[in-house]
Short mmCIF file of N, CA and C in Angstrom, two decimals:
data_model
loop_
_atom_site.label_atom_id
_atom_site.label_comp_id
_atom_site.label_asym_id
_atom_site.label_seq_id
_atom_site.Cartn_x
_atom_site.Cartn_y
_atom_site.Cartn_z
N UNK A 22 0.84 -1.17 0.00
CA UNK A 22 0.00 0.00 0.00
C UNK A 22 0.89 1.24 0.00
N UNK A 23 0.24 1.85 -0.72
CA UNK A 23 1.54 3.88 -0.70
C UNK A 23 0.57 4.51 0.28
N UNK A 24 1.53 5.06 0.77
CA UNK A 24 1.45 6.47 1.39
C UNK A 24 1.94 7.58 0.82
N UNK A 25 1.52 8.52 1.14
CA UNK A 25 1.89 9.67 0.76
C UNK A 25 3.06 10.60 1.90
N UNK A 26 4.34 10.50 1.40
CA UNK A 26 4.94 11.27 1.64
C UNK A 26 4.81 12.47 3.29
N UNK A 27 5.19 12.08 4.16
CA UNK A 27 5.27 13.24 5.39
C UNK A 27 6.33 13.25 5.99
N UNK A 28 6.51 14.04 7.19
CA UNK A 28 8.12 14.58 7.23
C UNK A 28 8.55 13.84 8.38
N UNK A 29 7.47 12.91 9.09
CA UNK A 29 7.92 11.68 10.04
C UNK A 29 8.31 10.94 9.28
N UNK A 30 8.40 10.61 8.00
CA UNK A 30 8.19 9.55 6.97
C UNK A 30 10.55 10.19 6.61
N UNK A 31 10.61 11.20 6.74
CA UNK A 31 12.09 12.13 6.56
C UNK A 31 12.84 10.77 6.46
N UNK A 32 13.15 9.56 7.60
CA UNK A 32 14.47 9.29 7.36
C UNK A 32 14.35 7.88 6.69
N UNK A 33 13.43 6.89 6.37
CA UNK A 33 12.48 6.24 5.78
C UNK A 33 12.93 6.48 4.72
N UNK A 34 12.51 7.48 4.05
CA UNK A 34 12.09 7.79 2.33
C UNK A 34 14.10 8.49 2.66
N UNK A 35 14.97 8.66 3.21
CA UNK A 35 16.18 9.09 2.98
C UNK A 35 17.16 7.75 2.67
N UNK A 36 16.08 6.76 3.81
CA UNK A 36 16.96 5.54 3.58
C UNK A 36 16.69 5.10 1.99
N UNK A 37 15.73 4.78 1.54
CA UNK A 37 14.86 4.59 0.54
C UNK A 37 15.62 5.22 -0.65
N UNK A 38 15.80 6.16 -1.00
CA UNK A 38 15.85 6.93 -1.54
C UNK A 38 17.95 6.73 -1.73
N UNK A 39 18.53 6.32 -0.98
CA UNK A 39 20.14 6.02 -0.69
C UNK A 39 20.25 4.95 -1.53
N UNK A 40 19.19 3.87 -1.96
CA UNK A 40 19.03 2.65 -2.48
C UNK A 40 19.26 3.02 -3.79
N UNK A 41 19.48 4.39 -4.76
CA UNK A 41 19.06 4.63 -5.72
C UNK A 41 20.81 5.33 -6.08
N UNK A 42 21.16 4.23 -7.08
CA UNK A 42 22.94 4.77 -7.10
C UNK A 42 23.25 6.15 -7.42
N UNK A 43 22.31 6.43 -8.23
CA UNK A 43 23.32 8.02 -8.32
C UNK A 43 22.87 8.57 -6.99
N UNK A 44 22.16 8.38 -6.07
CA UNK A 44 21.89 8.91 -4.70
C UNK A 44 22.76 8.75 -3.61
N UNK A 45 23.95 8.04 -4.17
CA UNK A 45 24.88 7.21 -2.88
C UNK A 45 24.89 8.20 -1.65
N UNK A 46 25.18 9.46 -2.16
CA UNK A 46 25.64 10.35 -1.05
C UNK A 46 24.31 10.91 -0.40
N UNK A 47 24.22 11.36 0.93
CA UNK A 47 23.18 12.09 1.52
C UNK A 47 22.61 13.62 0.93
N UNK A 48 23.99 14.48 0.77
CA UNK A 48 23.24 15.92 -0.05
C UNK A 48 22.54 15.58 -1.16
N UNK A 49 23.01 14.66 -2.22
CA UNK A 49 22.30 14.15 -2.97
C UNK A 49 20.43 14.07 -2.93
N UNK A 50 20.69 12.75 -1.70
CA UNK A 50 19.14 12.57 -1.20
C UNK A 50 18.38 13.74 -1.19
N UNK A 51 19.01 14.58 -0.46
CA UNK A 51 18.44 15.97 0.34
C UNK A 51 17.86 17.02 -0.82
N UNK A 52 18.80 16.94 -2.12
CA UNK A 52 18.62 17.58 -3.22
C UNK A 52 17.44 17.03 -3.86
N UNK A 53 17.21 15.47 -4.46
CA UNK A 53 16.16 14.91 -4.70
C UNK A 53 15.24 15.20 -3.99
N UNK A 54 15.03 15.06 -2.14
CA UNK A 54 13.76 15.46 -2.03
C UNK A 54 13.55 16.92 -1.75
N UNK A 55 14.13 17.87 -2.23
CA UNK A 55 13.73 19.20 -2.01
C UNK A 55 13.45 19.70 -3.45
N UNK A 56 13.58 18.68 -4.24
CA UNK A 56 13.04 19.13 -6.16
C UNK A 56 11.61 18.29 -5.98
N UNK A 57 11.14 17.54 -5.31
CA UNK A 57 9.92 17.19 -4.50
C UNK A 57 9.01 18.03 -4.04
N UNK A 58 9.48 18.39 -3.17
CA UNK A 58 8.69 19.63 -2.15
C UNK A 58 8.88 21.04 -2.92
N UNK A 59 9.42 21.11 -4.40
CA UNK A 59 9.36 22.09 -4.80
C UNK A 59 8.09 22.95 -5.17
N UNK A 60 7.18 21.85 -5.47
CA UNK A 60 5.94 21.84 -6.48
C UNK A 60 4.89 20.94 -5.77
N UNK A 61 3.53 21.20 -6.13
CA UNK A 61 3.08 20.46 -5.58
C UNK A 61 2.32 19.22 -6.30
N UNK A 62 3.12 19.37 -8.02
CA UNK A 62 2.26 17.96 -8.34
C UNK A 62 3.58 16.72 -8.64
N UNK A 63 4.12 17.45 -7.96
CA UNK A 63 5.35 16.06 -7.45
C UNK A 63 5.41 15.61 -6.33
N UNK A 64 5.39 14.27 -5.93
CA UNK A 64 5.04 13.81 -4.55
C UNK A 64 5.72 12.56 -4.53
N UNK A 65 6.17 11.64 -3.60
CA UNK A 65 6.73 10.82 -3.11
C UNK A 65 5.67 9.97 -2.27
N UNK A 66 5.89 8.51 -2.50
CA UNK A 66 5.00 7.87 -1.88
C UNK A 66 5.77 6.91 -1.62
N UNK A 67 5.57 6.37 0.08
CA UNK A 67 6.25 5.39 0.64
C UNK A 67 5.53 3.88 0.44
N UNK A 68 5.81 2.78 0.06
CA UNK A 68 5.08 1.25 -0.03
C UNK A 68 5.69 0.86 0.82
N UNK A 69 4.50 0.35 1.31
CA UNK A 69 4.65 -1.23 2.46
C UNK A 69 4.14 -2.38 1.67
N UNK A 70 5.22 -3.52 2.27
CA UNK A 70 4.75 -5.02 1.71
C UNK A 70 3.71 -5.28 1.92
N UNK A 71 3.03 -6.58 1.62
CA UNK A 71 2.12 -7.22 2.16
C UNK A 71 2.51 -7.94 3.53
N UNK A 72 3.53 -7.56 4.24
CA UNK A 72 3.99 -8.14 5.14
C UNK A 72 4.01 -6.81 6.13
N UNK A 73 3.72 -5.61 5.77
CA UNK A 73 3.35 -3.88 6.52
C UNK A 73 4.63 -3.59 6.72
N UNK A 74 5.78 -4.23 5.86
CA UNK A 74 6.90 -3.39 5.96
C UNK A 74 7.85 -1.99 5.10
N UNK A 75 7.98 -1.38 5.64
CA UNK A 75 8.13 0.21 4.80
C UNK A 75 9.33 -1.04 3.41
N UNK A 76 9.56 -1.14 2.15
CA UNK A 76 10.02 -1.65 1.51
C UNK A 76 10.50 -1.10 -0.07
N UNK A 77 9.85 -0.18 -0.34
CA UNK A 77 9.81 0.65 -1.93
C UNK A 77 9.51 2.69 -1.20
N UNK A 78 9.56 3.21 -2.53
CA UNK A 78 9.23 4.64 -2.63
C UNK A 78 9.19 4.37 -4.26
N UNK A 79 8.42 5.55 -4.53
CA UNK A 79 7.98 6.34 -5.66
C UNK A 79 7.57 7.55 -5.64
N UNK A 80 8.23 8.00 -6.76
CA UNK A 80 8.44 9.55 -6.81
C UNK A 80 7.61 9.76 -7.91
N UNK A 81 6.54 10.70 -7.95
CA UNK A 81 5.82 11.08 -9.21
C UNK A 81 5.59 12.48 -10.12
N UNK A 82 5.28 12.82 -10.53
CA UNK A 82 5.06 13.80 -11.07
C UNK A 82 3.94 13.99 -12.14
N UNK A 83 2.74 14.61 -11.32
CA UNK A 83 1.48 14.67 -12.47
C UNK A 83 1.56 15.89 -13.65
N UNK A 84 1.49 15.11 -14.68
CA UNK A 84 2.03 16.73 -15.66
C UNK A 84 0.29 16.39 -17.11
N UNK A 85 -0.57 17.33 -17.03
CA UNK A 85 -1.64 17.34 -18.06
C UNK A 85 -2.27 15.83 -17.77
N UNK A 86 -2.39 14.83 -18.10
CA UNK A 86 -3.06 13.64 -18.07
C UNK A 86 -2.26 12.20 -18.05
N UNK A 87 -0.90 12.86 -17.54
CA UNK A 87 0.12 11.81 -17.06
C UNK A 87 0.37 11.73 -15.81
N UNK A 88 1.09 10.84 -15.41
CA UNK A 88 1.42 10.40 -13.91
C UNK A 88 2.87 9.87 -14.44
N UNK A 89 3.76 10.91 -14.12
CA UNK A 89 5.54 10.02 -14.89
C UNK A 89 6.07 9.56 -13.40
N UNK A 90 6.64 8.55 -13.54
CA UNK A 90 7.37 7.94 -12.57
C UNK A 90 8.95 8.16 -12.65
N UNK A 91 9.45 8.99 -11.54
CA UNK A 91 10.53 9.45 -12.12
C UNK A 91 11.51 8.43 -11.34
N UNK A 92 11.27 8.12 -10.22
CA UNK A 92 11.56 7.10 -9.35
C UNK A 92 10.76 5.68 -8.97
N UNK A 93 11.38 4.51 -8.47
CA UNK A 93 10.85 3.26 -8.65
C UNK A 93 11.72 2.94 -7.62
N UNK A 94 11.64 2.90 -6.39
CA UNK A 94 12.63 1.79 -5.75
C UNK A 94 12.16 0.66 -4.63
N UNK A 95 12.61 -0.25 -4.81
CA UNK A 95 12.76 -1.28 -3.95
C UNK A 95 13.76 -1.95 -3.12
N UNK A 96 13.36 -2.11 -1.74
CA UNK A 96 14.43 -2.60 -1.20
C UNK A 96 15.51 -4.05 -1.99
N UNK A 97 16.62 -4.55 -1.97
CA UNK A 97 16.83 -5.68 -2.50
C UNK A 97 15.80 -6.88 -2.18
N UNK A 98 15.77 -6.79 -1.62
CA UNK A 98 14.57 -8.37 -1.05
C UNK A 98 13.02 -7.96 -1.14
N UNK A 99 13.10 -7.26 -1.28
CA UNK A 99 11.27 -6.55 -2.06
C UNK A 99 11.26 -6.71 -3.86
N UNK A 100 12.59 -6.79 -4.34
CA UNK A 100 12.89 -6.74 -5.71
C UNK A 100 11.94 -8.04 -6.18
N UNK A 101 10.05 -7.45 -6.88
CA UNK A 101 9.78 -8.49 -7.81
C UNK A 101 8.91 -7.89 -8.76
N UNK A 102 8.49 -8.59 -9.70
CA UNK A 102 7.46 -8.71 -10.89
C UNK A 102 5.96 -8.24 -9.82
N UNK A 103 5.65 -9.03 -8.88
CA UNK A 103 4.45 -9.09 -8.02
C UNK A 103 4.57 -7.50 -7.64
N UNK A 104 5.35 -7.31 -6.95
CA UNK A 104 5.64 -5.98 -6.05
C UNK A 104 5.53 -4.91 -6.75
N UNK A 105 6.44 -5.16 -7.89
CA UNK A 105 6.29 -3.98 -9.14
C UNK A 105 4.90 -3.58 -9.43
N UNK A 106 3.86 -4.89 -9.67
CA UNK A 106 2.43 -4.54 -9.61
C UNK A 106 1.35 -4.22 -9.25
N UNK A 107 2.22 -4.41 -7.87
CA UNK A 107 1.48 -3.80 -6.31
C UNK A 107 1.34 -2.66 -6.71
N UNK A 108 2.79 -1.82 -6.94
CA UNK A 108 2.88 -0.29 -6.65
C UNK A 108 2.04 0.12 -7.97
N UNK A 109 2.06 -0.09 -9.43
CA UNK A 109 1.82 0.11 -10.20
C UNK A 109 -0.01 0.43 -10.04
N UNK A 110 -0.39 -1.22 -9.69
CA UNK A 110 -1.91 -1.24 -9.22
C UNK A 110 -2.18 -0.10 -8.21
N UNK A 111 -1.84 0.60 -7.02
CA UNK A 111 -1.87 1.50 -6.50
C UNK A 111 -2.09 2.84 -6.70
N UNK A 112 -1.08 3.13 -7.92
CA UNK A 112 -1.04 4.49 -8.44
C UNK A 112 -2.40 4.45 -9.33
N UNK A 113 -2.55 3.38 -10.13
CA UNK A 113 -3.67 3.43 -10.82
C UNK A 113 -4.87 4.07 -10.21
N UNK A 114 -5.17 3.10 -8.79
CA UNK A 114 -6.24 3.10 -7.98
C UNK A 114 -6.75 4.92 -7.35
N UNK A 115 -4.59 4.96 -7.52
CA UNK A 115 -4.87 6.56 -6.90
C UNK A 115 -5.31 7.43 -7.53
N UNK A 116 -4.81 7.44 -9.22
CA UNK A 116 -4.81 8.14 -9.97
C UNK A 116 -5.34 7.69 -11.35
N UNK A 117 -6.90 7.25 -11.00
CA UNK A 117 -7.47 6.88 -12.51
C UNK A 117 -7.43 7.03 -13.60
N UNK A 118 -7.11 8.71 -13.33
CA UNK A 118 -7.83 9.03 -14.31
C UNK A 118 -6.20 9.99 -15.44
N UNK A 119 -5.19 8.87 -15.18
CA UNK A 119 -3.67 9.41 -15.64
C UNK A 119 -3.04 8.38 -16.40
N UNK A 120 -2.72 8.91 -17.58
CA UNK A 120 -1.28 7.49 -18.13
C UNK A 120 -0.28 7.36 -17.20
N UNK A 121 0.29 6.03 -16.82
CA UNK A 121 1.70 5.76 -15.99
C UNK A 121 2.05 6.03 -16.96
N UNK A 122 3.65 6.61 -16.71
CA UNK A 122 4.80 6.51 -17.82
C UNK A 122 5.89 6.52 -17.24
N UNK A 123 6.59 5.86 -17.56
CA UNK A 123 7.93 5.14 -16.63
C UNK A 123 9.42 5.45 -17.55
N UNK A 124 10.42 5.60 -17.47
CA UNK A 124 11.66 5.72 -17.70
C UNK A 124 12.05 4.09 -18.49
N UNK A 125 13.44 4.53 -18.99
CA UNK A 125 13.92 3.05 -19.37
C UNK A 125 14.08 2.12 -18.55
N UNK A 126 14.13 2.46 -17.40
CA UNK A 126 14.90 1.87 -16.51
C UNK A 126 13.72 0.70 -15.69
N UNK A 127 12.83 1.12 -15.69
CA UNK A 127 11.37 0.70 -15.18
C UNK A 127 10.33 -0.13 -16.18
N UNK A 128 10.40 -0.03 -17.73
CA UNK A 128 10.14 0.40 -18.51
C UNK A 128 9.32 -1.18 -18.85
N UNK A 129 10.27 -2.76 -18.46
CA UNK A 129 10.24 -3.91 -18.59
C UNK A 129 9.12 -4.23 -17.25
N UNK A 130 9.34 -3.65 -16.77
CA UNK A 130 8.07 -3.91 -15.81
C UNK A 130 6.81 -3.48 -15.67
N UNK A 131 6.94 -2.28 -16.08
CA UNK A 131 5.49 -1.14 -16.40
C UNK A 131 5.09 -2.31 -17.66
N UNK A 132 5.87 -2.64 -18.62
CA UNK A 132 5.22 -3.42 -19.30
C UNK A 132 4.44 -4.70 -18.85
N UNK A 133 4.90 -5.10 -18.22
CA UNK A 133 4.48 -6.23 -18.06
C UNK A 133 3.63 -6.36 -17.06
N UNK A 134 3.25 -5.27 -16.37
CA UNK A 134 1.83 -5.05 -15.75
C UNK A 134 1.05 -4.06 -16.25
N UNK A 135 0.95 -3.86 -17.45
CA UNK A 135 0.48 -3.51 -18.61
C UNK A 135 -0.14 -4.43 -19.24
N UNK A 136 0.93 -5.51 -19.72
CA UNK A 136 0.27 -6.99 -19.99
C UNK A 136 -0.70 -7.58 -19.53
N UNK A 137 -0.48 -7.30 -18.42
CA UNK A 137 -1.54 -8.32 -17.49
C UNK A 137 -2.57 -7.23 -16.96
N UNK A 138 -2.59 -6.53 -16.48
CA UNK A 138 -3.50 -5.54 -16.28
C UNK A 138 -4.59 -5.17 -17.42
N UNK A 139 -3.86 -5.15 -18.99
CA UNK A 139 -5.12 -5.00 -19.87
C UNK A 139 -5.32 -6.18 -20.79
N UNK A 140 -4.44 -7.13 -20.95
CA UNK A 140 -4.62 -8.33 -21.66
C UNK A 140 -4.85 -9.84 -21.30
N UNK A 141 -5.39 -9.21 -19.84
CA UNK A 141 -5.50 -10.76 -19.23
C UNK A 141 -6.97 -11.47 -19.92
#
């Protein structure tokens, strides 16, 4: 399940967010989430497993009738196909009424709960 982003949520979404290599360093982090809090149709959302453990973030950005995913992360041991569809199914739920659109990097997975989401 996502949450939305709060500032108890600060060292969570810092850890989260460290998981993401060009992020290695902390100013880094700090820079990412303050291009966040710049605006307000960019937002960060924390996932818990099905097990209620804090495990992923996603970073979004609503722009005209999109929802871009500029971020995707998962802890290593949260890393799946299922999980990917969790979050994916989520944003949907959140945001009906938006195209996902995902980066290269994401790109094999958005597909493939794409697949299954409209071609089952």
């Amino acid at each position: 399940m996502l949450y939305q982003y709060r500032k108890d949520y600060e060292k969570i979404t810092m850890g989260l967010f460290s998981l993401v290599s060009e992020l290695q360093n902390m100013d880094l982090v700090a820079q990412e989430m303050s291009w966040y809090a710049a605006k307000d149709d960019r937002l960060i959302y924390l996932w818990r497993d099905p097990s209620n453990n804090w495990s992923g973030l996603v970073g979004i950005e609503l722009h005209a009738n999109q929802l871009l995913v500029h971020q995707l992360v998962l802890t290593p041991q949260s890393v799946s196909q299922g999980n990917y569809n969790r979050i994916f199914d989520d944003l949907q739920d959140l945001y009906p009424k938006y195209q996902i659109v995902v980066g290269f990097e994401h790109r094999s997975a958005w597909e493939k709960w794409e697949n299954v989401t409209h071609h089952a």
